[in-house]
Amino acid sequence: MSAGDQTNDGDKPGDTVSAAQVWPEVERAELLARGAALKWASGVFCRPEYLERLGQYRKRESQRTASIHTRLKSMAQSYLEGVGWGLEQLREARAELREASHTLKKAAVESIQNAEGGASLERLREVSINHCQLLATVSNLPRLYSVHGMVLETERLVESRRLLEAHARLMKLERWQDDILWQLHGATGSLSAEDQCLVAKYFSGVGQLVDALAKELWAVVSSALALARQNPTPFVSSVRIVEREEALDRALLEERGSSRGCSRPLPPRRPRCWREHFFQVLEEAVCARFRRVSYLHSRGPGLAGHLSALQHGLMSDLATVRHLLEHCVPPHYKLTRVYLRVSHRCLHAHLTQVTNWDLESGEIFAVLNWVLHIYNSPDMMGDPELVTDLEKEELGPLISTEGVEQLQKKYVQSVRKSVSEWMHKALQVELQDWKRDQEPDTDHEGFYQTSLPTIITQMLEENARVALMIGESLRDQTIQMGLYEMENLLNRFREALVDFGKEYCKDPSNNKTKFYLHYLLASISNCIVLKKSTESLQQQQSSRSVGQFSRTPPNPLAALDRAVRRACRLVMDQLLQDLQPFLPGLLTRSWLLQGAPTPKLCHILEHHLELYARVRPPCRQRLQEETQWLTVVEYVRALMQKRLVCRSEEERWQLAQQMLQDKQLFAEIFLGLEGEVSVPEVNPLGLLPVLADFIRLKDTSMLTLEVSRLAAKYPDVSEEHVSVLLDVRGDVSRDVRAAVLDLLEQSTPPLPAGYRPIFTDILVPPSTIAFCLPTAKCA
């Protein structure tokens, strides 16, 4: 520590300041080192006993310092050696640069001397160039003199369509022209505009020959399809010329690309690319043939024939290409594939135009059938021999998927318009048939029928069958449309039935409605036939297409059910109208004594049931059941009118017996229909014996039990109905009446599921009593 302090004290102040100014980091490092040493010493010698180790610490630090000095000296020595080696290299480089500079100066002097010598040879160079030009001129004089004659001869060959000979002479002329241009270019190293214009003017006939030959070539190529069967030789010659030109273009381009330095320029109007132009001309020829066929009677009814002509022309030309032209060209031309691609594109453009016309349904069908089936059939593109040619060539559809869907929609709309008109006409014919002065026709089973269901069924099934020839999607759309129109027809049909009924009610004696009931029954049978037809159409539909084409699918079966219900209601109204003259005579004293008019009612019922037998099941059974209900309801309604009030037990017995006899007559009528009447859950005729038992009951105290039995079997019976029955008996006291009605009020069961009410349709007439005595009970 003291040695360091002495050294610092011995330095000059001026040197210290200078070193600090030059290397401020040195001063900072020294301060940091002193601070670190003081910190270390204060930590090590914090106690007096630690001073005994001072000698050890001083020796260790002295060794460390000596090691550091040794390493610093070694590093400085290596740096000095490197600097010395670098200075030696710089001295050697300076010597070499001096030598190179001396050599360059000598080369510059020699170059100046050579330039002065070359100037004296300029005259010799000019003489040499003139000599080369004169030599080229002398060598080309025979060719130049024969150019005009060869051009004329080549023109005659082109006009006579001796194309190969003409092309050989043309190539010779072009080669002469190219040689002259190259000699002029090589002599001077460049070709002046004056020389180029002079050569072009002298060989102007060559360019005209090229144009004339090309014109003949493309004329032959464009007529190849028409002339191939007669004489394919010109076409073969044209292909050979095209291949020669293509090979010459390729050779010139390769020579120009591979040459280095001074490259030979391309001859005028090269490359010609005649192979590419060959295919363009061939495509234009194919399109022109399609255009000639495409507008020949292609509108209106002639569209199907037009498509057939397209098919014939296409396959005829395709056979020409495959069996004749394909053998006249190199294999890599793939002429059949080219023809297929071009014809497909022409057909696509033409059919796109056709689909934009205002087509009728028959025309749309012809287009769809031709596009989807005929075009891809074995007779056309599906030919097994063509499959290999089409494997690597994706032609695409003739009409896009969206276009086909649009055509199908237009087809369905057109068919819908036609179907709607035919259905309207068929309905008008049906309405006229209703007013004929004869019964409806019958089928082989004896059921009434008219022409309406036959017309509708055949029309819808025929449309579905025709649409299926295109595809299931179109069939499903057509069936969907037909079901919509069927629903509309049935709604109009139901309205027509209502109008027919109103017209008959206005004048039942009118001869135009003489067979009113018969045609109502025929209408019901027609609905049954239409229902079967509708179910058959619905079964033909694909399950995935049901409801696919509309948010609200048609429901013709519901419309059929409404029409049948309306017709059955009109039939029952007619039956009631026929029974009406005899109903007032029921359950009267004359009826009790003589039994009339029950036989007349039975006669009317038998007549109606005979007519109902002409109705197809299940509506025949439905009409027969409704007849039973109507008969019983009117019979009980007559009882509720209290036309007959019994005065004695004998009259009650007589009334019950007569009711049982009437029930037997009715049962014989309905049960004599060969078991065709289905027995309902609640037989309406069974009500008459129950009412008869209620009336002839001798012990009035048992009436409560009888009423309980009646209410259990017919839960819709009301207090008013029972009250009338008690009045008809004529022997029921007020107490018994009150007990019976109270029991009925307390024990009225709810209507069971599936129960058809009978008393609900029977209204009890109001009482004719104007006043009552003011008894305590009334009060």
mmCIF file of N, CA and C in Angstrom, residues 45 50-62:
data_model
loop_
_atom_site.group_PDB
_atom_site.id
_atom_site.type_symbol
_atom_site.label_atom_id
_atom_site.label_comp_id
_atom_site.label_asym_id
_atom_site.label_seq_id
_atom_site.Cartn_x
_atom_site.Cartn_y
_atom_site.Cartn_z
ATOM 1 N N PHE A 45 -9.377 -7.662 8.103
ATOM 2 C CA PHE A 45 -8.649 -7.249 9.314
ATOM 3 C C PHE A 45 -9.541 -6.436 10.237
ATOM 4 N N TYR A 50 -6.420 -10.758 13.604
ATOM 5 C CA TYR A 50 -6.294 -11.125 12.195
ATOM 6 C C TYR A 50 -5.033 -10.517 11.581
ATOM 7 N N LEU A 51 -4.383 -9.560 12.279
ATOM 8 C CA LEU A 51 -3.203 -8.926 11.704
ATOM 9 C C LEU A 51 -2.006 -9.889 11.672
ATOM 10 N N GLU A 52 -2.090 -10.977 12.412
ATOM 11 C CA GLU A 52 -1.005 -11.962 12.387
ATOM 12 C C GLU A 52 -0.866 -12.602 11.006
ATOM 13 N N ARG A 53 -1.943 -12.639 10.258
ATOM 14 C CA ARG A 53 -1.924 -13.259 8.912
ATOM 15 C C ARG A 53 -1.536 -12.249 7.836
ATOM 16 N N LEU A 54 -1.125 -11.107 8.180
ATOM 17 C CA LEU A 54 -0.841 -10.074 7.178
ATOM 18 C C LEU A 54 0.270 -10.518 6.229
ATOM 19 N N GLY A 55 1.270 -11.201 6.772
ATOM 20 C CA GLY A 55 2.362 -11.666 5.932
ATOM 21 C C GLY A 55 1.893 -12.660 4.873
ATOM 22 N N GLN A 56 1.023 -13.528 5.292
ATOM 23 C CA GLN A 56 0.501 -14.517 4.311
ATOM 24 C C GLN A 56 -0.267 -13.826 3.187
ATOM 25 N N TYR A 57 -1.124 -12.925 3.582
ATOM 26 C CA TYR A 57 -1.920 -12.214 2.565
ATOM 27 C C TYR A 57 -1.010 -11.425 1.634
ATOM 28 N N ARG A 58 0.054 -10.777 2.174
ATOM 29 C CA ARG A 58 0.934 -9.971 1.323
ATOM 30 C C ARG A 58 1.677 -10.872 0.345
ATOM 31 N N LYS A 59 2.121 -12.060 0.800
ATOM 32 C CA LYS A 59 2.839 -12.964 -0.088
ATOM 33 C C LYS A 59 1.910 -13.477 -1.213
ATOM 34 N N ARG A 60 0.688 -13.823 -0.845
ATOM 35 C CA ARG A 60 -0.245 -14.335 -1.856
ATOM 36 C C ARG A 60 -0.567 -13.275 -2.902
ATOM 37 N N GLU A 61 -0.754 -12.029 -2.466
ATOM 38 C CA GLU A 61 -1.083 -10.963 -3.400
ATOM 39 C C GLU A 61 0.105 -10.633 -4.282
ATOM 40 N N SER A 62 1.336 -10.722 -3.706
ATOM 41 C CA SER A 62 2.522 -10.468 -4.518
ATOM 42 C C SER A 62 2.632 -11.500 -5.642
#
